[in-house]
């Protein structure tokens, strides 16, 4: 059973963690790897290098939107292709993310977290949220 008193705060915690993760990964690509270095990495794994800036901006702006709850559930679902792309890139490296070149478990976890956020909603303290398209209906016998 879901605790309806505390569930909005659980969704808030999920939203904050996911938003901060996207912002941190955008920062990592800008400050540590550099956009040129990230573009080179994309080229090495067979993806177009021109995707570097769109990915960085999607992570940064999407992370901010998720963090503050500005249509966050929709943004999480829109960012799923980036997370699934990361999963695809890291899948050959094995399971654990501290494996050489990173494994697939962390991108898989983040993809499921984004999906959960999209299904659950933004929770408490969201700036602009929407109701789910399909409202939960009580089960009748």
mmCIF file of N, CA, C and O in Angstrom, residues 76-126:
data_model
loop_
_atom_site.group_PDB
_atom_site.id
_atom_site.type_symbol
_atom_site.label_atom_id
_atom_site.label_comp_id
_atom_site.label_asym_id
_atom_site.label_seq_id
_atom_site.Cartn_x
_atom_site.Cartn_y
_atom_site.Cartn_z
ATOM 1 N N UNK A 76 11.966 13.600 -17.604
ATOM 2 C CA UNK A 76 12.599 12.304 -17.326
ATOM 3 C C UNK A 76 12.343 11.309 -18.456
ATOM 4 O O UNK A 76 13.248 10.597 -18.886
ATOM 5 N N UNK A 77 11.113 11.274 -18.930
ATOM 6 C CA UNK A 77 10.788 10.356 -20.022
ATOM 7 C C UNK A 77 11.472 10.778 -21.325
ATOM 8 O O UNK A 77 11.922 9.923 -22.095
ATOM 9 N N UNK A 78 11.587 12.088 -21.553
ATOM 10 C CA UNK A 78 12.276 12.571 -22.756
ATOM 11 C C UNK A 78 13.775 12.277 -22.720
ATOM 12 O O UNK A 78 14.406 12.135 -23.771
ATOM 13 N N UNK A 79 14.356 12.189 -21.510
ATOM 14 C CA UNK A 79 15.785 11.911 -21.384
ATOM 15 C C UNK A 79 16.096 10.410 -21.402
ATOM 16 O O UNK A 79 17.276 10.032 -21.428
ATOM 17 N N UNK A 80 15.076 9.579 -21.411
ATOM 18 C CA UNK A 80 15.318 8.131 -21.458
ATOM 19 C C UNK A 80 16.190 7.695 -22.633
ATOM 20 O O UNK A 80 17.048 6.827 -22.452
ATOM 21 N N UNK A 81 16.038 8.249 -23.842
ATOM 22 C CA UNK A 81 16.932 7.818 -24.930
ATOM 23 C C UNK A 81 18.415 8.064 -24.631
ATOM 24 O O UNK A 81 19.262 7.264 -25.032
ATOM 25 N N UNK A 82 18.741 9.141 -23.920
ATOM 26 C CA UNK A 82 20.138 9.388 -23.557
ATOM 27 C C UNK A 82 20.620 8.306 -22.597
ATOM 28 O O UNK A 82 21.717 7.761 -22.753
ATOM 29 N N UNK A 83 19.792 7.977 -21.619
ATOM 30 C CA UNK A 83 20.177 6.940 -20.657
ATOM 31 C C UNK A 83 20.269 5.572 -21.317
ATOM 32 O O UNK A 83 21.171 4.783 -21.020
ATOM 33 N N UNK A 84 19.359 5.284 -22.228
ATOM 34 C CA UNK A 84 19.419 3.998 -22.936
ATOM 35 C C UNK A 84 20.628 3.966 -23.871
ATOM 36 O O UNK A 84 21.239 2.908 -24.056
ATOM 37 N N UNK A 85 20.996 5.117 -24.434
ATOM 38 C CA UNK A 85 22.211 5.197 -25.242
ATOM 39 C C UNK A 85 23.445 4.922 -24.397
ATOM 40 O O UNK A 85 24.349 4.194 -24.819
ATOM 41 N N UNK A 86 23.482 5.486 -23.190
ATOM 42 C CA UNK A 86 24.602 5.216 -22.280
ATOM 43 C C UNK A 86 24.639 3.740 -21.905
ATOM 44 O O UNK A 86 25.710 3.133 -21.845
ATOM 45 N N UNK A 87 23.480 3.159 -21.690
ATOM 46 C CA UNK A 87 23.407 1.724 -21.382
ATOM 47 C C UNK A 87 23.970 0.900 -22.536
ATOM 48 O O UNK A 87 24.767 -0.018 -22.339
ATOM 49 N N UNK A 88 23.599 1.260 -23.743
ATOM 50 C CA UNK A 88 24.087 0.565 -24.946
ATOM 51 C C UNK A 88 25.607 0.678 -25.067
ATOM 52 O O UNK A 88 26.293 -0.296 -25.364
ATOM 53 N N UNK A 89 26.140 1.876 -24.794
ATOM 54 C CA UNK A 89 27.580 2.112 -24.910
ATOM 55 C C UNK A 89 28.347 1.321 -23.850
ATOM 56 O O UNK A 89 29.411 0.760 -24.128
ATOM 57 N N UNK A 90 27.812 1.260 -22.635
ATOM 58 C CA UNK A 90 28.523 0.617 -21.531
ATOM 59 C C UNK A 90 28.253 -0.884 -21.412
ATOM 60 O O UNK A 90 28.971 -1.570 -20.677
ATOM 61 N N UNK A 91 27.271 -1.399 -22.106
ATOM 62 C CA UNK A 91 26.912 -2.818 -21.993
ATOM 63 C C UNK A 91 28.082 -3.774 -22.272
ATOM 64 O O UNK A 91 28.251 -4.748 -21.535
ATOM 65 N N UNK A 92 28.910 -3.534 -23.277
ATOM 66 C CA UNK A 92 30.010 -4.474 -23.536
ATOM 67 C C UNK A 92 31.081 -4.500 -22.443
ATOM 68 O O UNK A 92 31.906 -5.410 -22.413
ATOM 69 N N UNK A 93 31.075 -3.536 -21.528
ATOM 70 C CA UNK A 93 32.127 -3.433 -20.514
ATOM 71 C C UNK A 93 31.859 -4.292 -19.283
ATOM 72 O O UNK A 93 32.654 -4.300 -18.361
ATOM 73 N N UNK A 94 30.742 -4.970 -19.251
ATOM 74 C CA UNK A 94 30.408 -5.770 -18.087
ATOM 75 C C UNK A 94 29.406 -5.068 -17.198
ATOM 76 O O UNK A 94 28.911 -3.990 -17.506
ATOM 77 N N UNK A 95 29.125 -5.698 -16.066
ATOM 78 C CA UNK A 95 28.043 -5.241 -15.216
ATOM 79 C C UNK A 95 28.409 -4.047 -14.347
ATOM 80 O O UNK A 95 27.745 -3.025 -14.371
ATOM 81 N N UNK A 96 29.441 -4.129 -13.547
ATOM 82 C CA UNK A 96 29.731 -3.108 -12.541
ATOM 83 C C UNK A 96 30.309 -1.855 -13.191
ATOM 84 O O UNK A 96 31.175 -1.928 -14.051
ATOM 85 N N UNK A 97 29.837 -0.687 -12.742
ATOM 86 C CA UNK A 97 30.228 0.561 -13.379
ATOM 87 C C UNK A 97 31.681 0.942 -13.118
ATOM 88 O O UNK A 97 32.236 1.750 -13.828
ATOM 89 N N UNK A 98 32.324 0.353 -12.104
ATOM 90 C CA UNK A 98 33.740 0.663 -11.897
ATOM 91 C C UNK A 98 34.649 -0.253 -12.717
ATOM 92 O O UNK A 98 35.858 -0.197 -12.590
ATOM 93 N N UNK A 99 34.067 -1.053 -13.600
ATOM 94 C CA UNK A 99 34.847 -1.838 -14.559
ATOM 95 C C UNK A 99 35.534 -0.864 -15.525
ATOM 96 O O UNK A 99 35.094 0.284 -15.675
ATOM 97 N N UNK A 100 36.614 -1.296 -16.161
ATOM 98 C CA UNK A 100 37.255 -0.407 -17.144
ATOM 99 C C UNK A 100 36.234 0.113 -18.164
ATOM 100 O O UNK A 100 35.452 -0.653 -18.707
ATOM 101 N N UNK A 101 36.196 1.407 -18.358
ATOM 102 C CA UNK A 101 35.251 2.107 -19.249
ATOM 103 C C UNK A 101 33.811 2.065 -18.768
ATOM 104 O O UNK A 101 32.905 2.418 -19.497
ATOM 105 N N UNK A 102 33.583 1.647 -17.540
ATOM 106 C CA UNK A 102 32.242 1.687 -16.947
ATOM 107 C C UNK A 102 31.338 0.581 -17.439
ATOM 108 O O UNK A 102 31.242 0.337 -18.633
ATOM 109 N N UNK A 103 30.687 -0.081 -16.519
ATOM 110 C CA UNK A 103 29.744 -1.148 -16.857
ATOM 111 C C UNK A 103 28.344 -0.612 -17.072
ATOM 112 O O UNK A 103 28.109 0.593 -17.086
ATOM 113 N N UNK A 104 27.394 -1.529 -17.191
ATOM 114 C CA UNK A 104 26.042 -1.125 -17.574
ATOM 115 C C UNK A 104 25.084 -0.951 -16.405
ATOM 116 O O UNK A 104 23.982 -0.449 -16.580
ATOM 117 N N UNK A 105 25.479 -1.336 -15.177
ATOM 118 C CA UNK A 105 24.510 -1.333 -14.082
ATOM 119 C C UNK A 105 24.054 0.078 -13.716
ATOM 120 O O UNK A 105 22.883 0.295 -13.453
ATOM 121 N N UNK A 106 24.928 1.064 -13.722
ATOM 122 C CA UNK A 106 24.526 2.420 -13.351
ATOM 123 C C UNK A 106 23.610 3.055 -14.411
ATOM 124 O O UNK A 106 22.553 3.586 -14.056
ATOM 125 N N UNK A 107 23.954 2.989 -15.703
ATOM 126 C CA UNK A 107 22.999 3.525 -16.687
ATOM 127 C C UNK A 107 21.649 2.805 -16.662
ATOM 128 O O UNK A 107 20.607 3.437 -16.850
ATOM 129 N N UNK A 108 21.651 1.505 -16.395
ATOM 130 C CA UNK A 108 20.380 0.768 -16.311
ATOM 131 C C UNK A 108 19.572 1.262 -15.113
ATOM 132 O O UNK A 108 18.352 1.486 -15.219
ATOM 133 N N UNK A 109 20.243 1.440 -13.970
ATOM 134 C CA UNK A 109 19.567 1.948 -12.784
ATOM 135 C C UNK A 109 18.985 3.340 -13.043
ATOM 136 O O UNK A 109 17.838 3.628 -12.664
ATOM 137 N N UNK A 110 19.755 4.204 -13.690
ATOM 138 C CA UNK A 110 19.270 5.559 -13.966
ATOM 139 C C UNK A 110 18.095 5.554 -14.940
ATOM 140 O O UNK A 110 17.160 6.339 -14.795
ATOM 141 N N UNK A 111 18.129 4.682 -15.929
ATOM 142 C CA UNK A 111 17.012 4.580 -16.872
ATOM 143 C C UNK A 111 15.742 4.146 -16.138
ATOM 144 O O UNK A 111 14.659 4.712 -16.360
ATOM 145 N N UNK A 112 15.862 3.175 -15.247
ATOM 146 C CA UNK A 112 14.700 2.730 -14.478
ATOM 147 C C UNK A 112 14.241 3.813 -13.508
ATOM 148 O O UNK A 112 13.037 3.977 -13.275
ATOM 149 N N UNK A 113 15.177 4.583 -12.959
ATOM 150 C CA UNK A 113 14.827 5.691 -12.070
ATOM 151 C C UNK A 113 14.056 6.765 -12.838
ATOM 152 O O UNK A 113 13.052 7.290 -12.349
ATOM 153 N N UNK A 114 14.512 7.088 -14.035
ATOM 154 C CA UNK A 114 13.806 8.077 -14.861
ATOM 155 C C UNK A 114 12.411 7.570 -15.224
ATOM 156 O O UNK A 114 11.444 8.335 -15.209
ATOM 157 N N UNK A 115 12.312 6.289 -15.546
ATOM 158 C CA UNK A 115 11.000 5.711 -15.848
ATOM 159 C C UNK A 115 10.095 5.777 -14.622
ATOM 160 O O UNK A 115 8.921 6.163 -14.722
ATOM 161 N N UNK A 116 10.625 5.427 -13.452
ATOM 162 C CA UNK A 116 9.835 5.489 -12.214
ATOM 163 C C UNK A 116 9.366 6.918 -11.952
ATOM 164 O O UNK A 116 8.198 7.142 -11.604
ATOM 165 N N UNK A 117 10.248 7.887 -12.144
ATOM 166 C CA UNK A 117 9.861 9.287 -11.948
ATOM 167 C C UNK A 117 8.742 9.667 -12.916
ATOM 168 O O UNK A 117 7.777 10.331 -12.541
ATOM 169 N N UNK A 118 8.865 9.230 -14.150
ATOM 170 C CA UNK A 118 7.818 9.518 -15.127
ATOM 171 C C UNK A 118 6.480 8.908 -14.741
ATOM 172 O O UNK A 118 5.428 9.503 -14.960
ATOM 173 N N UNK A 119 6.516 7.733 -14.143
ATOM 174 C CA UNK A 119 5.283 7.064 -13.736
ATOM 175 C C UNK A 119 4.708 7.627 -12.442
ATOM 176 O O UNK A 119 3.492 7.761 -12.298
ATOM 177 N N UNK A 120 5.577 7.966 -11.495
ATOM 178 C CA UNK A 120 5.135 8.418 -10.168
ATOM 179 C C UNK A 120 4.691 9.872 -10.192
ATOM 180 O O UNK A 120 3.702 10.249 -9.590
ATOM 181 N N UNK A 121 5.463 10.702 -10.868
ATOM 182 C CA UNK A 121 5.161 12.133 -10.874
ATOM 183 C C UNK A 121 6.209 12.910 -10.108
ATOM 184 O O UNK A 121 7.150 12.352 -9.562
ATOM 185 N N UNK A 122 6.023 14.223 -10.048
ATOM 186 C CA UNK A 122 7.028 15.123 -9.496
ATOM 187 C C UNK A 122 7.035 15.196 -7.975
ATOM 188 O O UNK A 122 8.029 15.563 -7.384
ATOM 189 N N UNK A 123 5.942 14.899 -7.334
ATOM 190 C CA UNK A 123 5.911 14.945 -5.880
ATOM 191 C C UNK A 123 5.795 16.355 -5.337
ATOM 192 O O UNK A 123 5.340 17.276 -6.018
ATOM 193 N N UNK A 124 6.234 16.504 -4.089
ATOM 194 C CA UNK A 124 6.096 17.772 -3.366
ATOM 195 C C UNK A 124 7.021 18.851 -3.935
ATOM 196 O O UNK A 124 8.062 18.550 -4.517
ATOM 197 N N UNK A 125 6.614 20.091 -3.752
ATOM 198 C CA UNK A 125 7.424 21.279 -4.052
ATOM 199 C C UNK A 125 7.807 21.414 -5.524
ATOM 200 O O UNK A 125 8.844 22.007 -5.843
ATOM 201 N N UNK A 126 7.013 20.897 -6.419
ATOM 202 C CA UNK A 126 7.278 21.028 -7.854
ATOM 203 C C UNK A 126 6.768 22.378 -8.344
ATOM 204 O O UNK A 126 5.716 22.838 -7.925
#
